[in-house]
Short mmCIF file of C-alpha atoms in Angstrom, two decimals:
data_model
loop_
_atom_site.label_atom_id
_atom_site.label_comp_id
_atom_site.label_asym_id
_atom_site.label_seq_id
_atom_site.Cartn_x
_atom_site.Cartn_y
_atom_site.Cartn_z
CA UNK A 1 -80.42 6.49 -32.27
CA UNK A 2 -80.47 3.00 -31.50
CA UNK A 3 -77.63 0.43 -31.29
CA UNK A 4 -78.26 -3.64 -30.75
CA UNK A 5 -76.32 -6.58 -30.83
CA UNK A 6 -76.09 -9.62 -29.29
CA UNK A 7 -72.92 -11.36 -27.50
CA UNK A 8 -72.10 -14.59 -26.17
CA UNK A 9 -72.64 -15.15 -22.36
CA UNK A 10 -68.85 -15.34 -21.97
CA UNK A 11 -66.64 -13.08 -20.27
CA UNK A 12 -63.74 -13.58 -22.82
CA UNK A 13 -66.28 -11.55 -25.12
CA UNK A 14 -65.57 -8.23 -23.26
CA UNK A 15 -62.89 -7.15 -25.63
CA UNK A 16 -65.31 -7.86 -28.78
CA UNK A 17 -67.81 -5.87 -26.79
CA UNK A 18 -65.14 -2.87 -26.82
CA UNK A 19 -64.07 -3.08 -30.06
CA UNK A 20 -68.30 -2.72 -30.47
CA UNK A 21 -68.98 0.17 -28.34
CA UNK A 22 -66.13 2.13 -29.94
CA UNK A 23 -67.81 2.47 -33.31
CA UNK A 24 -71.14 2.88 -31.22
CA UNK A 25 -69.26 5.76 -29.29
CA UNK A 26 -68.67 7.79 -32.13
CA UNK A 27 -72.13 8.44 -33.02
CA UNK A 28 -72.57 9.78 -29.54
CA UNK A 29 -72.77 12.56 -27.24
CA UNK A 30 -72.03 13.63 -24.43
CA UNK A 31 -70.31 10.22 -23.21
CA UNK A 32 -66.74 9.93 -23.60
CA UNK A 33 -66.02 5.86 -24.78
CA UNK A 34 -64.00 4.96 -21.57
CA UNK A 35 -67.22 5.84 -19.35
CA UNK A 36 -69.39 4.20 -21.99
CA UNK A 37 -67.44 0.92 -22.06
CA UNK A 38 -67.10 1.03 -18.09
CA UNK A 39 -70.86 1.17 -17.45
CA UNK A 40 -71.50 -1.62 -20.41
CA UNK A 41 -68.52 -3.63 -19.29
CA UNK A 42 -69.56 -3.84 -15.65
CA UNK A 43 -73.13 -4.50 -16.92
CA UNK A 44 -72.05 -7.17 -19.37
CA UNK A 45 -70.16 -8.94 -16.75
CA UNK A 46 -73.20 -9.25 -14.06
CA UNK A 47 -75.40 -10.33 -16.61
CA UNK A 48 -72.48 -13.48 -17.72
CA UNK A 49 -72.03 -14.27 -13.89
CA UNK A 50 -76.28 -14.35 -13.24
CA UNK A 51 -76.94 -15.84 -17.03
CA UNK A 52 -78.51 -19.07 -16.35
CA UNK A 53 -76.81 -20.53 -19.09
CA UNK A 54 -73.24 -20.18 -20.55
CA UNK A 55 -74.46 -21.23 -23.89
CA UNK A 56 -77.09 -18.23 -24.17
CA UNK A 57 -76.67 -15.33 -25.73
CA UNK A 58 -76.66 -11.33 -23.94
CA UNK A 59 -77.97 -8.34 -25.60
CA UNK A 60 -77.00 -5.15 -25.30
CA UNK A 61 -79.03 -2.00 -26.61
CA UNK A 62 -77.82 1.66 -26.42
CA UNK A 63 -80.19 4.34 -27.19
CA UNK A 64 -79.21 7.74 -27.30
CA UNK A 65 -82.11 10.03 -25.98
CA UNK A 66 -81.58 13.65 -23.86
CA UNK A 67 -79.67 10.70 -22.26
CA UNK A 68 -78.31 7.90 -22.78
CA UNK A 69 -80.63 4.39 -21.82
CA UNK A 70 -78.10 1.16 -22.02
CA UNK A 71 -80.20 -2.08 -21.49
CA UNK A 72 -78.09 -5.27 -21.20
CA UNK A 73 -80.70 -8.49 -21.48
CA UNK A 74 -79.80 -11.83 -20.27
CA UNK A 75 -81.79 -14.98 -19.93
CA UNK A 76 -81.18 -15.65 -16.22
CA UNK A 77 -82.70 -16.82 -13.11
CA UNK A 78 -83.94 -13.22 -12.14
CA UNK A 79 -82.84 -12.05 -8.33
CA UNK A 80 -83.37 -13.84 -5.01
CA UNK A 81 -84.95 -11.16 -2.48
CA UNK A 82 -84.64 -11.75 1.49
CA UNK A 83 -86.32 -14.85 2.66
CA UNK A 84 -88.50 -13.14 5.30
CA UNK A 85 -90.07 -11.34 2.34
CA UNK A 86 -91.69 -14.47 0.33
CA UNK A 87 -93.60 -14.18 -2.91
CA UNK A 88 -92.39 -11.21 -5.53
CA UNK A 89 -95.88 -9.78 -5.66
CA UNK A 90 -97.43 -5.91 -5.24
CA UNK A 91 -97.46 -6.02 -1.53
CA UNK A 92 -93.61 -6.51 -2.05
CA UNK A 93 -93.48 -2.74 -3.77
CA UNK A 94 -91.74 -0.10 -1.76
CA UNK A 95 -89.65 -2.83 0.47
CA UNK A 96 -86.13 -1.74 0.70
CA UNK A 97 -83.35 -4.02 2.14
CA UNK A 98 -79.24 -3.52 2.25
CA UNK A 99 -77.23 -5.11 -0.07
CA UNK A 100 -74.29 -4.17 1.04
CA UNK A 101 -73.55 -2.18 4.64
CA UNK A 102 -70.72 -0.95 5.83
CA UNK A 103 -69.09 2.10 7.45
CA UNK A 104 -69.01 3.93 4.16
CA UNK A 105 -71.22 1.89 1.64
CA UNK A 106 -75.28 0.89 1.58
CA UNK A 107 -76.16 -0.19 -1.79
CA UNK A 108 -79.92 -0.42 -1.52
CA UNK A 109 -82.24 -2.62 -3.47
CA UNK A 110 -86.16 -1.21 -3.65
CA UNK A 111 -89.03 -2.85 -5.05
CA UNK A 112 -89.89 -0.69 -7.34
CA UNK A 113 -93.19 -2.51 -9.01
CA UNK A 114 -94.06 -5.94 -9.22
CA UNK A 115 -91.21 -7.05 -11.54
CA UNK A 116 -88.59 -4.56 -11.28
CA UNK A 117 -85.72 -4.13 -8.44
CA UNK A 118 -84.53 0.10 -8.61
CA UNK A 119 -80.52 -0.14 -6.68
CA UNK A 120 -79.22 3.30 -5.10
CA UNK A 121 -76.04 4.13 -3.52
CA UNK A 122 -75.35 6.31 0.11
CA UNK A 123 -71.72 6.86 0.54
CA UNK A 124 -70.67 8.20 4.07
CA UNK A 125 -67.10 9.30 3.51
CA UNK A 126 -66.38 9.53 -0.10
CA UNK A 127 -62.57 9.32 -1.08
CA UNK A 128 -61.51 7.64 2.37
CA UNK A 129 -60.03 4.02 2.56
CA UNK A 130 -62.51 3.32 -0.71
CA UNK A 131 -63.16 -0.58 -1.19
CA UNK A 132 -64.47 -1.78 -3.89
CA UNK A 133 -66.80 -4.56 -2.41
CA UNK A 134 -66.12 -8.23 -3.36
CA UNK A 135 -69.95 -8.97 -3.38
CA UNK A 136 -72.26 -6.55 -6.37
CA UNK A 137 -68.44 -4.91 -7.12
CA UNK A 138 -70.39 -4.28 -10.76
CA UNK A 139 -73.77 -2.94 -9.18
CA UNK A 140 -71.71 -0.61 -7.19
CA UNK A 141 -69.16 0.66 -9.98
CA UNK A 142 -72.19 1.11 -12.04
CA UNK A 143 -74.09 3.55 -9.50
CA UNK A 144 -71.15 5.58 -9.35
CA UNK A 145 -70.64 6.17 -13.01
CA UNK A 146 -74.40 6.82 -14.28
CA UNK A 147 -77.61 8.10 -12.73
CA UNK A 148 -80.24 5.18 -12.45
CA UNK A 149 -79.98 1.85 -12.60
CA UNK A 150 -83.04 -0.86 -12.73
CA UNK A 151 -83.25 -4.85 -13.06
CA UNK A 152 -86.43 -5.75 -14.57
CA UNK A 153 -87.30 -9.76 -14.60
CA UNK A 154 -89.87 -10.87 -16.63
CA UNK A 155 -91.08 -14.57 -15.43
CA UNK A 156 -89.73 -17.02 -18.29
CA UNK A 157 -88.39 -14.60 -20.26
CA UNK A 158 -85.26 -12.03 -20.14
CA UNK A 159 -83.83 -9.86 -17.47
CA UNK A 160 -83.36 -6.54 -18.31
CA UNK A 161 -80.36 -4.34 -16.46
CA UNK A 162 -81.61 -0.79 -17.10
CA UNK A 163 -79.20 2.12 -16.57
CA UNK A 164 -79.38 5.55 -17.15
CA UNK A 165 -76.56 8.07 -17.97
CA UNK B 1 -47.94 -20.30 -19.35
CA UNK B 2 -46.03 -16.29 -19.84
CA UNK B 3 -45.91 -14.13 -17.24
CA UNK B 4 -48.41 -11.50 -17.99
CA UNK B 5 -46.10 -9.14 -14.97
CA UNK B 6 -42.56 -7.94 -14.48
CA UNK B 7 -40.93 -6.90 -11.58
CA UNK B 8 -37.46 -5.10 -11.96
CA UNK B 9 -35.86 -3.52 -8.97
CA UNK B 10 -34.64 -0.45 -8.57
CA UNK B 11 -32.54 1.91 -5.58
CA UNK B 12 -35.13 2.10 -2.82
CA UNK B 13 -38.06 0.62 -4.71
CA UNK B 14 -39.28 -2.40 -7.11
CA UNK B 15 -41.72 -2.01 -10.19
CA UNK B 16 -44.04 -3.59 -11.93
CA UNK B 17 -44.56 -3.90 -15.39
CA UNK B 18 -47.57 -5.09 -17.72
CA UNK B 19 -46.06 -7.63 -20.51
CA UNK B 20 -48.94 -6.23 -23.41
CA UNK B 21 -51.81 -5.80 -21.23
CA UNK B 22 -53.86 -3.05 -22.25
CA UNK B 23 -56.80 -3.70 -19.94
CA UNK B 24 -56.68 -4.94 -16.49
CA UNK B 25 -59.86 -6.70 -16.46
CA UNK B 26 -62.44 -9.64 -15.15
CA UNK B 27 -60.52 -11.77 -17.45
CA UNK B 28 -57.08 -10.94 -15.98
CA UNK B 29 -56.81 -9.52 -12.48
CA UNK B 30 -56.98 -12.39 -10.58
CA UNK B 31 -54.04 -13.72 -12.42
CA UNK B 32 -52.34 -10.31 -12.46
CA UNK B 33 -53.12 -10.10 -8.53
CA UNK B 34 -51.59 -13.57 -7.90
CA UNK B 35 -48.33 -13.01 -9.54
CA UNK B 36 -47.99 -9.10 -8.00
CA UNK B 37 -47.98 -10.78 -4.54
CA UNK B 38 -45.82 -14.07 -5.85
CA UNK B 39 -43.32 -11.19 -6.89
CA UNK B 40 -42.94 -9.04 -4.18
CA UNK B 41 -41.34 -10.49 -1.07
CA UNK B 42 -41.64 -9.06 1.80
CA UNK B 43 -38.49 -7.28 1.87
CA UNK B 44 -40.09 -4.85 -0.61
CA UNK B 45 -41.06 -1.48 0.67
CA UNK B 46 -42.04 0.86 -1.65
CA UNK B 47 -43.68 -0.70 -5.01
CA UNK B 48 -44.41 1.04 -8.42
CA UNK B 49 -46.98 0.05 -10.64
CA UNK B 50 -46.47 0.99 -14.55
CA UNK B 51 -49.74 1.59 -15.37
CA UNK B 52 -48.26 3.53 -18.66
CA UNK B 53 -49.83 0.61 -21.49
CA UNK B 54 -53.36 0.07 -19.81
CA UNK B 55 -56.30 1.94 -21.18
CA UNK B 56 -59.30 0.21 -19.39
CA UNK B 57 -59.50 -0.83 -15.68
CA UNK B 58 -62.61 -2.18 -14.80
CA UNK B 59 -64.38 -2.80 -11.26
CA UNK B 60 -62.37 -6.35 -10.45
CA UNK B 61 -58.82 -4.92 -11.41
CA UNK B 62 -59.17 -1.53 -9.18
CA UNK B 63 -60.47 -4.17 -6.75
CA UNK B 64 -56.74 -5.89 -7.44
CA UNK B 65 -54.91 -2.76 -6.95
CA UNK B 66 -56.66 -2.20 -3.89
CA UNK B 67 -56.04 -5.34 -2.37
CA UNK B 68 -52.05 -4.61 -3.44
CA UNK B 69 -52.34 -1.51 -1.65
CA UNK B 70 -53.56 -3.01 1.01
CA UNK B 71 -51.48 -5.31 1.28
CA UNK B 72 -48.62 -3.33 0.87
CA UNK B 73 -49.31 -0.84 3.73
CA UNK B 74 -49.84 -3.92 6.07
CA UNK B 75 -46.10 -3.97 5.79
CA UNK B 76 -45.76 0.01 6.12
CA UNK B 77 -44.57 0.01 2.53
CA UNK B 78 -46.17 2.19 -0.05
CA UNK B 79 -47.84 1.62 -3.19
CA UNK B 80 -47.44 4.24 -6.02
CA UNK B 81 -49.27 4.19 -9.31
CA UNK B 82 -47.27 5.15 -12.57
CA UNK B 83 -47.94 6.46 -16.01
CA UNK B 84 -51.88 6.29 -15.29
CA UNK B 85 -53.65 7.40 -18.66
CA UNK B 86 -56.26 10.26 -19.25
CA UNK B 87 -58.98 7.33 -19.91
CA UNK B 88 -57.94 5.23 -16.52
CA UNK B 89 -57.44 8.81 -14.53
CA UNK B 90 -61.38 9.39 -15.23
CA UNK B 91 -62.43 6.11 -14.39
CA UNK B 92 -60.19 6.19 -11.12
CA UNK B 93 -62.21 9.58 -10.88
CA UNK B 94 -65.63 8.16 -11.43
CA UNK B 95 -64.85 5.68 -8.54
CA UNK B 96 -63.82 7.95 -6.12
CA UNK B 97 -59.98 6.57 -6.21
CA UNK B 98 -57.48 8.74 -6.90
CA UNK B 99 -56.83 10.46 -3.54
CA UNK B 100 -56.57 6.71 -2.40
CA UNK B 101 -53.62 5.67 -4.66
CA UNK B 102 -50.65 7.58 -4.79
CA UNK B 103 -49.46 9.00 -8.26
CA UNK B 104 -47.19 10.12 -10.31
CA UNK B 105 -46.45 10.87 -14.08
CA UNK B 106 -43.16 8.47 -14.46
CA UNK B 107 -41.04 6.25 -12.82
CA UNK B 108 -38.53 8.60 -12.77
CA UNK B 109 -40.44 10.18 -10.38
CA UNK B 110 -40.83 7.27 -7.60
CA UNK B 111 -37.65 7.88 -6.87
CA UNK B 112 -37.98 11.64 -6.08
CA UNK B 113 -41.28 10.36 -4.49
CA UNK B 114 -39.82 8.03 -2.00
CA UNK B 115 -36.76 9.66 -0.67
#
């Protein structure tokens, strides 16, 4: 099963969004809606705050499999990786850097191939003083709630936010 | 522009209501956030949240309540959590936060709670 539509790169268009994934949620398993519209939600909103342009338009596909794939496409400027590293190219694959560090967080961005950024979270001390992180809040509530999550930028064209649930 | 919160105060503790907010949201929390802390002066102690009418929290309003708690036991008050629904309880469980907030089922109960 397959689900597609397209939404305005607005964050007032959340609630049409859950209205959406309500009628998508009934054709599915294993995901309640809450968890469904969390992961899209959070999803939705990195792609409006990284969109290039307010004008454009974000896509979001569902497709039910053994699991469930959610891709959320935006036209927008890609990622930025660490200066010291320089051009995005294969000798780039397998470098790993910290997003975010702390005493109880490391969200970790991998090169993954040429084009595509694979995030991962380590959490020391799980249900202590928990803080949401001002800075990749979204990346971080996503990791939590499903089991992979990818950015794939094609030059020129979309960027794709792949998760896995 | 309308208050989107309400704060009524009660014997021992204030509370704070949602005026038809179903979802605490991107689109809302910073708004929500600024008129929680506009409400509560620092007299106030123990606060209640009436979390009874919202259905969907989403990264940047638990990151609200967090920064209420926060706030709140800077001043060695306490921040309790009311009325939380079966769809936010999961999501507070999918982010690792509910043995960070303090709960209960009612408001009747804050005041068992904080005596």
């Amino acid at each position: 099963m397959l689900f597609i539509r397209s939404f305005s790169s607005k964050l007032a268009q959340t609630e049409l969004l859950a209205k959406w994934l309500e009628e998508v949620s009934v054709a599915l398993e294993n995901i309640p809606y809450h968890r469904l519209r969390f992961v899209v939600h959070e999803a939705f909103v990195n792609a409006c705050k990284y969109s290039a342009t307010p004008e454009s338009n974000i896509v979001v596909m569902i497709r039910q499999l053994d699991h469930l794939e959610i891709t959320v496409a935006d036209p927008g400027k890609g990622f930025s990786l660490p200066e010291d590293l320089g051009s995005f190219d294969k000798a780039a694959i397998g470098f790993r850097w910290n997003l975010v560090q702390d005493r109880e967080t490391r969200l970790i961005a991998e090169v993954s191939d040429a084009n595509t950024l694979h995030f991962s979270l380590e959490i020391e001390k799980a249900n202590q003083e928990a803080d949401l992180k001002e800075n990749h809040r979204g990346l971080i509530s996503i990791l939590k709630a499903a089991q992979d999550l990818h950015y794939h930028f094609v030059p020129n064209s979309f960027n794709y936010l792949h998760i896995t649930c | 522009m309308t208050q989107l919160v309400k704060i009524q105060n009660e014997a021992g503790y204030s509370s704070i209501h949602f005026d038809g907010i179903k979802s605490l949201d991107v689109n809302n929390a910073q708004r929500v956030k600024a008129e929680i802390k506009g409400l509560i002066d620092s007299n106030i102690q123990n606060l209640a949240i009436d979390l009874s009418q919202v259905h969907f929290i989403d990264s940047t309003g638990f990151g609200t309540l967090i920064s209420i708690l926060k706030e709140m036991k800077a001043r060695n008050g306490r921040l309790i959590l009311c009325g939380i629904s079966n769809e936010v309880r999961e999501l507070m469980d999918l982010m690792q936060l509910l043995n960070v907030f303090e709960t209960c089922s009612s408001l009747q109960e804050v005041a068992h709670l904080i005596k």
